[in-house]
Every structure is written in structure tokens, then in C-alpha cells.
Coordinates of C-alpha atoms and ligand atoms in Angstrom, one line a residue:
X114 CA -5.2 -24.3 -35.0
X115 CA -2.2 -26.2 -34.0
X116 CA -2.5 -28.9 -32.6
X117 CA -1.4 -27.2 -29.0
X118 CA -3.6 -25.9 -26.1
X119 CA -4.8 -22.6 -27.2
X120 CA -3.5 -19.6 -24.3
X121 CA -4.7 -17.0 -23.3
X122 CA -4.0 -14.8 -20.9
X123 CA -3.2 -10.2 -20.8
X124 CA -2.5 -7.6 -17.6
X125 CA -3.8 -3.8 -17.5
X126 CA -1.1 -1.4 -18.5
X127 CA -2.1 0.6 -14.8
X128 CA 0.8 0.9 -12.9
X129 CA 3.7 -0.7 -12.5
X130 CA 3.5 -4.0 -12.8
X131 CA 4.2 -6.1 -9.3
X132 CA 4.7 -9.3 -8.1
X133 CA 1.4 -10.7 -7.8
X134 CA 1.0 -10.4 -11.6
X135 CA 4.0 -11.8 -11.9
X136 CA 4.2 -15.1 -10.2
X137 CA 0.5 -14.9 -10.8
X138 CA 0.6 -14.8 -14.4
X139 CA 3.6 -13.8 -16.0
X140 CA 5.7 -16.6 -14.3
X141 CA 3.0 -19.6 -15.7
X142 CA 3.0 -17.9 -19.0
X143 CA 7.0 -18.3 -19.6
X144 CA 6.5 -21.1 -17.8
X145 CA 4.2 -23.1 -20.2
X146 CA 5.1 -21.8 -22.9
X147 CA 7.0 -24.9 -25.4
X148 CA 4.1 -26.6 -25.1
X149 CA 1.2 -24.3 -25.6
X150 CA 0.3 -21.5 -28.5
X151 CA 0.6 -18.4 -26.8
X152 CA -1.1 -15.1 -27.6
X153 CA -0.6 -12.6 -24.7
X154 CA -2.1 -8.8 -24.6
X155 CA -1.7 -5.7 -23.2
X156 CA -5.1 -4.6 -21.9
X157 CA -5.0 -1.4 -22.9
X158 CA -9.6 -0.4 -23.6
X159 CA -9.7 -2.2 -19.9
X160 CA -7.2 0.3 -18.5
X161 CA -10.3 3.1 -19.5
X162 CA -12.3 1.1 -17.2
X163 CA -10.6 3.9 -14.5
X164 CA -10.6 7.4 -17.0
X165 CA -10.0 9.7 -13.9
X166 CA -6.7 8.4 -13.5
X167 CA -5.8 8.2 -16.6
X168 CA -3.3 10.3 -18.9
X169 CA -3.4 9.3 -22.2
X170 CA 0.4 9.8 -23.0
X171 CA 1.2 7.7 -19.5
X172 CA -1.6 4.6 -20.6
X173 CA 0.4 4.7 -24.2
X174 CA 3.9 4.6 -22.6
X175 CA 2.9 2.0 -19.8
X176 CA 1.1 -0.2 -22.7
X177 CA 4.7 -0.5 -25.2
X178 CA 6.6 -0.7 -21.4
X179 CA 4.3 -4.3 -20.8
X180 CA 5.2 -5.2 -23.9
X181 CA 8.7 -5.0 -22.6
X182 CA 8.2 -6.6 -19.4
X183 CA 6.6 -9.4 -21.0
X184 CA 9.5 -10.1 -22.9
X185 CA 11.6 -9.4 -19.9
X186 CA 10.5 -11.9 -18.1
X187 CA 10.4 -14.7 -20.5
X188 CA 8.3 -14.6 -23.1
X189 CA 9.7 -15.2 -26.6
X190 CA 8.4 -14.0 -29.1
X191 CA 8.9 -17.0 -31.4
X192 CA 7.1 -18.9 -29.7
X193 CA 3.9 -16.5 -28.6
X194 CA 2.3 -13.7 -29.9
X195 CA 1.9 -10.2 -28.1
X196 CA 0.4 -7.6 -28.8
X197 CA -2.1 -3.7 -27.6
X198 CA -5.7 -4.8 -27.0
X199 CA -6.9 -2.0 -28.7
X200 CA -4.6 -2.0 -32.2
X201 CA -7.2 -5.3 -33.0
X202 CA -10.5 -3.6 -33.5
X203 CA -12.2 -6.4 -33.1
X204 CA -12.2 -6.6 -29.4
X205 CA -14.0 -3.8 -29.6
X206 CA -16.7 -5.1 -32.2
X207 CA -17.1 -8.6 -30.3
X208 CA -17.4 -6.6 -26.9
X209 CA -20.5 -4.9 -27.9
X210 CA -22.1 -8.2 -29.4
X211 CA -21.8 -9.9 -26.3
X212 CA -22.8 -6.9 -24.0
X213 CA -26.3 -7.7 -25.8
X214 CA -26.4 -11.0 -24.3
X215 CA -24.8 -10.6 -20.9
X216 CA -27.7 -10.5 -18.6
X217 CA -27.7 -7.3 -16.6
X218 CA -28.0 -9.4 -13.0
X219 CA -24.8 -11.7 -13.6
X220 CA -22.1 -8.0 -14.0
X221 CA -23.9 -7.0 -11.4
X222 CA -22.6 -9.9 -8.9
X223 CA -19.1 -9.6 -10.1
X224 CA -17.5 -8.7 -6.8
X225 CA -14.6 -6.8 -8.4
X226 CA -17.4 -4.8 -9.9
X227 CA -19.1 -3.9 -6.7
X228 CA -15.8 -3.7 -5.2
X229 CA -13.8 -0.7 -7.3
X230 CA -17.6 0.5 -6.9
X231 CA -18.0 1.1 -3.5
X232 CA -14.0 2.3 -3.8
X233 CA -15.3 4.9 -5.8
X234 CA -18.3 7.7 -5.5
X235 CA -19.9 7.7 -9.6
X236 CA -18.7 4.5 -12.4
X237 CA -18.2 4.4 -15.7
X238 CA -20.3 1.8 -17.7
X239 CA -17.0 0.1 -18.9
X240 CA -16.3 -0.8 -15.4
X241 CA -19.4 -2.9 -15.3
X242 CA -19.0 -4.5 -18.0
X243 CA -15.5 -5.2 -18.1
X244 CA -15.8 -8.5 -17.9
X245 CA -17.4 -8.5 -21.5
X246 CA -14.4 -7.5 -23.1
X247 CA -12.3 -9.4 -21.1
X248 CA -14.7 -12.0 -22.0
X249 CA -14.3 -11.0 -25.5
X250 CA -10.6 -11.0 -25.7
X251 CA -10.6 -14.8 -24.5
X252 CA -13.4 -16.1 -26.8
X253 CA -12.0 -14.6 -30.0
X254 CA -9.0 -16.8 -29.9
X255 CA -11.1 -19.6 -29.8
X256 CA -9.3 -19.9 -26.5
X257 CA -9.2 -23.2 -24.5
X258 CA -6.7 -22.1 -21.4
X259 CA -6.7 -18.6 -19.7
X260 CA -3.8 -18.8 -16.9
X261 CA -4.4 -16.3 -14.4
X262 CA -4.7 -15.3 -11.1
X263 CA -6.8 -16.4 -7.9
X264 CA -8.9 -12.9 -8.9
X265 CA -9.3 -13.6 -12.2
X266 CA -11.9 -16.8 -11.6
X267 CA -15.1 -15.5 -11.2
X268 CA -14.4 -13.8 -14.4
X269 CA -13.4 -16.8 -16.1
X270 CA -17.2 -18.2 -14.9
X271 CA -18.9 -15.4 -16.1
X272 CA -16.7 -16.3 -19.8
X273 CA -17.9 -19.6 -19.9
X274 CA -21.7 -18.9 -19.0
X275 CA -21.3 -16.2 -21.5
X276 CA -20.3 -18.5 -24.2
X277 CA -22.7 -21.4 -23.8
X278 CA -25.4 -18.5 -23.5
X279 CA -24.4 -17.1 -26.9
X280 CA -23.8 -20.7 -28.3
X281 CA -27.2 -22.2 -27.0
X282 CA -28.6 -18.3 -28.6
X283 CA -27.4 -18.5 -32.0
X284 CA -26.0 -22.5 -32.7
X285 CA -22.4 -23.8 -31.3
X286 CA -19.8 -20.9 -32.0
X287 CA -17.2 -20.1 -29.3
X288 CA -15.2 -22.5 -28.0
X289 CA -15.6 -22.8 -24.4
X290 CA -12.2 -22.2 -22.5
X291 CA -10.7 -23.3 -18.7
X292 CA -9.3 -21.5 -16.1
X293 CA -5.5 -22.2 -15.2
X294 CA -4.8 -21.2 -11.5
X295 CA -1.1 -21.9 -10.4
X296 CA -0.7 -23.7 -7.1
X297 CA 1.6 -21.1 -5.5
X298 CA 1.5 -17.3 -6.1
X299 CA -2.2 -17.3 -7.4
X300 CA -2.2 -14.3 -4.4
X301 CA 0.4 -12.9 -2.9
X302 CA -0.6 -10.1 -0.8
X303 CA 0.5 -6.8 0.6
X304 CA 3.6 -7.1 2.1
X305 CA 2.1 -3.9 4.7
X306 CA -1.2 -5.6 5.2
X307 CA -1.2 -9.6 4.2
X308 CA -5.4 -9.5 4.3
X309 CA -6.0 -7.7 0.9
X310 CA -4.5 -8.6 -1.5
X311 CA -1.1 -6.5 -3.4
X312 CA -2.4 -4.2 -5.9
X313 CA -1.6 -1.0 -7.6
X314 CA -4.2 1.3 -6.9
X315 CA -3.3 0.8 -3.4
X316 CA 0.7 0.9 -4.2
X317 CA 0.3 4.6 -4.8
X318 CA 0.5 6.3 -1.5
X319 CA 1.7 3.2 0.3
X320 CA 5.6 2.8 -1.0
X321 CA 6.0 -0.9 1.1
X322 CA 2.8 -2.6 0.4
X323 CA 3.5 -3.9 -3.3
X324 CA 7.1 -5.2 -4.5
X325 CA 7.8 -3.0 -8.5
X326 CA 9.6 -5.5 -10.5
X327 CA 11.4 -2.4 -11.4
X328 CA 12.1 -1.7 -8.4
X329 CA 15.6 -1.0 -6.9
X330 CA 17.3 -4.1 -5.2
X331 CA 17.1 -1.8 -1.8
X332 CA 13.8 -0.6 -2.3
X333 CA 12.5 -4.3 -2.9
X334 CA 14.3 -5.8 0.4
X335 CA 13.2 -3.1 2.2
X336 CA 9.4 -3.5 1.7
X337 CA 10.6 -7.6 2.8
X338 CA 12.1 -6.6 5.5
X339 CA 9.0 -4.5 7.3
X340 CA 6.7 -6.8 5.5
X341 CA 3.8 -7.5 8.4
X342 CA 4.1 -10.9 10.1
X343 CA 3.3 -11.1 13.3
X344 CA 3.0 -10.1 17.2
X345 CA 5.3 -12.6 18.6
X346 CA 8.8 -12.9 17.3
X347 CA 9.7 -16.5 15.9
X348 CA 7.8 -18.3 13.8
X349 CA 5.8 -21.5 15.1
X350 CA 4.3 -23.3 12.6
X351 CA 1.0 -23.8 14.6
X352 CA -0.2 -20.7 13.9
X353 CA 0.7 -18.7 11.4
X354 CA -0.5 -15.6 10.4
X355 CA -1.3 -14.4 7.1
X356 CA 2.4 -11.8 6.7
X357 CA 4.4 -15.3 7.9
X358 CA 1.8 -17.3 4.7
X359 CA 2.4 -14.7 2.3
X360 CA 6.0 -14.2 3.2
X361 CA 6.8 -18.5 2.3
X362 CA 3.6 -18.4 -0.8
X363 CA 6.3 -15.4 -2.5
X364 CA 9.4 -18.2 -2.3
X365 CA 7.4 -20.9 -2.8
X366 CA 5.8 -19.8 -6.3
X367 CA 9.2 -18.9 -6.4
X368 CA 12.0 -21.4 -5.6
X369 CA 9.4 -24.4 -5.9
X370 CA 9.1 -25.4 -2.1
X371 CA 6.8 -26.6 -0.6
X372 CA 5.6 -23.8 2.0
X373 CA 5.4 -26.9 4.5
X374 CA 9.0 -27.5 3.8
X375 CA 9.9 -24.2 4.0
X376 CA 8.3 -24.0 7.6
X377 CA 9.8 -26.4 9.4
X378 CA 12.7 -24.9 8.0
X379 CA 11.8 -21.5 9.9
X380 CA 10.3 -23.5 13.0
X381 CA 11.8 -22.1 16.3
X382 CA 13.4 -19.3 14.3
X383 CA 13.5 -15.4 14.2
X384 CA 11.2 -13.4 11.0
X385 CA 14.0 -12.4 10.2
X386 CA 16.2 -15.1 8.3
X387 CA 13.2 -15.7 6.7
X388 CA 12.5 -12.0 5.4
X389 CA 15.9 -12.6 4.6
X390 CA 15.5 -15.1 2.8
X391 CA 12.3 -13.9 0.9
X392 CA 14.5 -10.6 -0.1
X393 CA 17.2 -12.3 -1.7
X394 CA 15.0 -15.0 -4.0
X395 CA 13.3 -11.9 -5.0
X396 CA 16.1 -9.5 -6.5
X397 CA 17.8 -12.5 -7.5
X398 CA 14.5 -13.3 -9.4
X399 CA 14.0 -10.2 -10.5
X400 CA 18.0 -9.3 -11.5
X401 CA 17.7 -10.7 -14.6
X402 CA 14.1 -9.1 -15.7
X403 CA 15.8 -5.8 -14.6
X404 CA 18.7 -6.0 -17.2
X405 CA 16.9 -7.4 -20.3
X406 CA 13.6 -4.9 -20.0
X407 CA 16.3 -1.9 -19.3
X408 CA 17.9 -3.2 -23.1
X409 CA 14.8 -3.8 -24.4
X410 CA 12.9 -0.4 -23.7
X411 CA 16.8 1.0 -25.4
X412 CA 15.5 -0.3 -28.9
X413 CA 12.7 1.5 -29.4
X414 CA 13.0 -0.1 -33.4
X415 CA 12.8 -3.9 -32.3
X416 CA 10.1 -3.4 -30.3
X417 CA 8.1 -2.2 -33.2
X418 CA 8.4 -4.5 -35.7
X419 CA 7.6 -7.5 -33.2
X420 CA 4.6 -5.7 -32.5
X421 CA 3.7 -5.0 -36.3
X422 CA 4.4 -8.7 -37.0
X423 CA 2.4 -10.2 -34.1
X424 CA -0.6 -7.8 -34.3
X425 CA -0.7 -9.0 -38.5
X426 CA -1.1 -12.4 -37.1
X427 CA -3.0 -11.7 -33.9
X428 CA -6.3 -10.2 -36.8
X429 CA -6.0 -12.6 -39.7
X430 CA -7.5 -15.0 -36.1
X431 CA -10.0 -12.5 -34.6
X432 CA -11.3 -11.4 -38.4
X433 CA -11.9 -15.3 -38.9
X434 CA -14.0 -15.5 -35.3
X435 CA -15.6 -12.3 -36.3
X436 CA -16.3 -13.8 -39.2
X437 CA -17.9 -16.1 -38.1
X438 CA -20.2 -14.2 -34.1
X439 CA -21.5 -11.3 -37.3
X440 CA -22.7 -14.4 -39.3
X441 CA -24.0 -16.4 -36.0
X442 CA -25.9 -13.0 -34.9
X443 CA -27.2 -11.9 -38.9
X444 CA -24.6 -8.7 -39.1
X445 CA -22.5 -9.8 -41.9
Ligands
TYM120 P1 -4.5 -6.7 -13.9 O1 -4.0 -5.8 -14.7 O2 -5.4 -7.1 -12.9 O3 -4.4 -8.6 -13.1 C1 -3.3 -8.7 -14.1 C2 -3.1 -10.7 -13.8 O4 -1.9 -10.6 -12.3 C3 -3.0 -11.4 -11.5 N1 -3.1 -10.4 -10.7 C4 -2.4 -11.8 -9.1 N2 -2.0 -12.5 -8.5 C5 -1.9 -12.8 -8.1 N3 -1.5 -11.8 -6.5 C6 -2.0 -11.1 -6.4 N4 -2.3 -10.4 -6.2 C7 -2.7 -10.3 -8.5 N5 -2.6 -9.0 -8.3 C8 -3.0 -9.2 -9.7 C9 -4.6 -11.5 -11.8 O5 -5.4 -12.6 -11.6 C10 -4.4 -10.8 -13.5 O6 -3.8 -12.9 -13.8 N6 -9.2 -8.5 -16.2 C11 -7.5 -9.2 -15.9 C12 -6.8 -8.6 -17.7 C13 -7.5 -9.6 -19.0 C14 -7.2 -10.9 -19.4 C15 -8.3 -11.0 -20.1 C16 -7.1 -11.9 -19.1 C17 -8.4 -9.1 -19.9 N7 -8.6 -9.6 -20.6 C18 -8.0 -12.3 -20.3 C19 -6.8 -12.6 -18.9 C20 -7.6 -13.2 -20.1 C21 -6.7 -8.4 -14.4 O7 -6.7 -9.1 -13.6 O8 -5.4 -7.9 -15.0

């Protein structure tokens, strides 16, 4: 390692990434990229936990698109390694070993598992063991810091507990990672219903629930202007409803202004003014990103070369860790 803090994080290539993925995760990866040693992954194996909605051709295309999204958002391949999870087989191998030491009760307690399992009738076992694959992603690279949105906090606690448990059982093998959650943008809520987290799955049949990173400026503005606020027609700092707080949180995550100061500026004013500022900030933030994304998607050879180079470097790190892990458990 270089002496700099090693960072690992990832996004699932299910659907098109939204403003929550960008503000909660990718924007903070970019913000600290220069001072850290970074590994960013497109977690396509995790996407298989919803096999009924995954079309193989779509998954393949979305995985590539997600690599282009990382780059367009400012991930610099000179400073960060970028790869697709399934291209490094050690993730699956380590996940199996970790499954064997993960207490079932720990997995059954995960709130994301419970919520997803409740929404669907039958679920695959992969949904239950999703956190052990996530732990494998992180532990494989001796990761010190994992920058994620707030919804991943419990999965990170699980990863830490599992690393400690494994180290106790087999001797010091894994680095125990820390979670990093941003101050603003850690939990972007739905624009059409600010009591639920902005999510790719809800956005499928509710067009104004989320801002997709690839929406047209017109669509972005429309979704924000239609966003839920409250029954009054002007902002009062003493009673900010979730929808209003959400809009202020989005603005704060983009321009760095504390929400208290945004609140003071809008006291006594109609919500339309706040929405207009938020819409403009979002469109301007994503304009250069979208231009770069389309340029990258038209350069297949560049993406292929970059992925091949990065994946070779990542594999070397994964192989070193696995040599240690196999020896620790006796399968070397
Ligand atoms: P995914 O694809 O569900 O989310 C990717 C990242 O986006 C963040 N996020 C949000 N942040 C703020 N507001 C929201 N509404 C919102 N929705 C999503 C998530 O917190 C996450 O940081 N399980 C991970 C993927 C993963 C991973 C890993 C992450 C697999 N292995 C190893 C870190 C390290 C996930 O949530 O994907």
C-alpha cells in the first residue's frame, strides 16, 4: 500500500443511477480522490439478487454504462482503479468462505433484507447473503474507509463484525474498515414522497420520484417543480416538512451551503422560488457530467482498455489477500 488511506466502494448496475447515488456516494468519492488510494467497483453480482427483473443483455450494458458514469462524474483513472465485480473471481470465492462464518441471525436482522423480502413473495438466498458478498468486496482489498450513503450503514457494521469474528477464529487476516457517510446528501428522499428514500426500483413506475443522472434538463426541472412540499404555500423555518427539508438537503449537498442558511434565505417565501434554485443547481451540476458521459459511451475502445488495465491491477491485490485467507482456513 502507498501509505494513503485505501478506499473501496461500489454501485449496483440496476437501472440508471439517480441523484441519491450521486450525492450520497459518487460525489464524495470524487471529492476525496486526490488524497486517497481508491478502488471503485460496479457490483454486477449484487445485481443478480433480483434475477426476476434482470435481463442478461441489459445487465451487461448497464455495467459498462455505470463505468462510464463513474468516469463522467469525475473519477480519474490515473488516481482510481475501476472494475466490474464479476471480472475478479475472488469476490465470489471470499463470499463463500465468509458465508460459512456468518451467523444466520446476523443476516436475518438486516433491515434491507427484511424490507425487500417483504415486498416480494419468494426471494433467492442471494438476497439474504447480499451483505457477505459486500463484506467480501471490502475485505478483499484491505479497505480502510468505505464511502456510502446512510442506507448502507448497517451493512458496514455487519462487515466490521464479520471481519472481527473471522480474525478471532483464524488469526489476524482482515483490516477492519470504517464507514464514511457524507454530512449532506446521505439520504436523498423521493421527490414525489419524501417519506421514502429515492430508489431505482420505485422510480420504475413513478416518473417524478427520482432524478435520473441521464434525465433531460426539462424532465429534471419538471420533477423538481412538482416535488412534494407541504400544505402551506410559503416556507416557515419552524415547521419544515420532509419534502422541503429534502429539497434543501439536495441544494446543500450541491453548493455546500448549510441548510440553516438556505432556510433563512427562503423564510416567508413561496416554495416555487426554492424549487427553481434547486432545479437550476441540479441541472448545472449534471450538465458537464452528461456531456462527458455521452462522449465516453461513443469511445468503446477507451473503456475496454481502461477496464482491462484496471482489472489486472485489482486482481493482483485480490490474489494476495486470497492467498492469506486460503492459508488461514486451510484450503491452500
Ligand atoms: P446501491 O446501488 O443500492 O447504492 C449505491 C450507493 O448509493 C447510495 N444511495 C443513496 N445515497 C443517498 N440517498 C439515496 N436515496 C441513496 N440511494 C442509494 C448507497 O448508500 C450506496 O452508497 N450495497 C451497495 C453496493 C455495494 C457496496 C459494496 C458499497 C456492494 N458492495 C462494497 C460499498 C462497498 C449499495 O447500496 O448499492
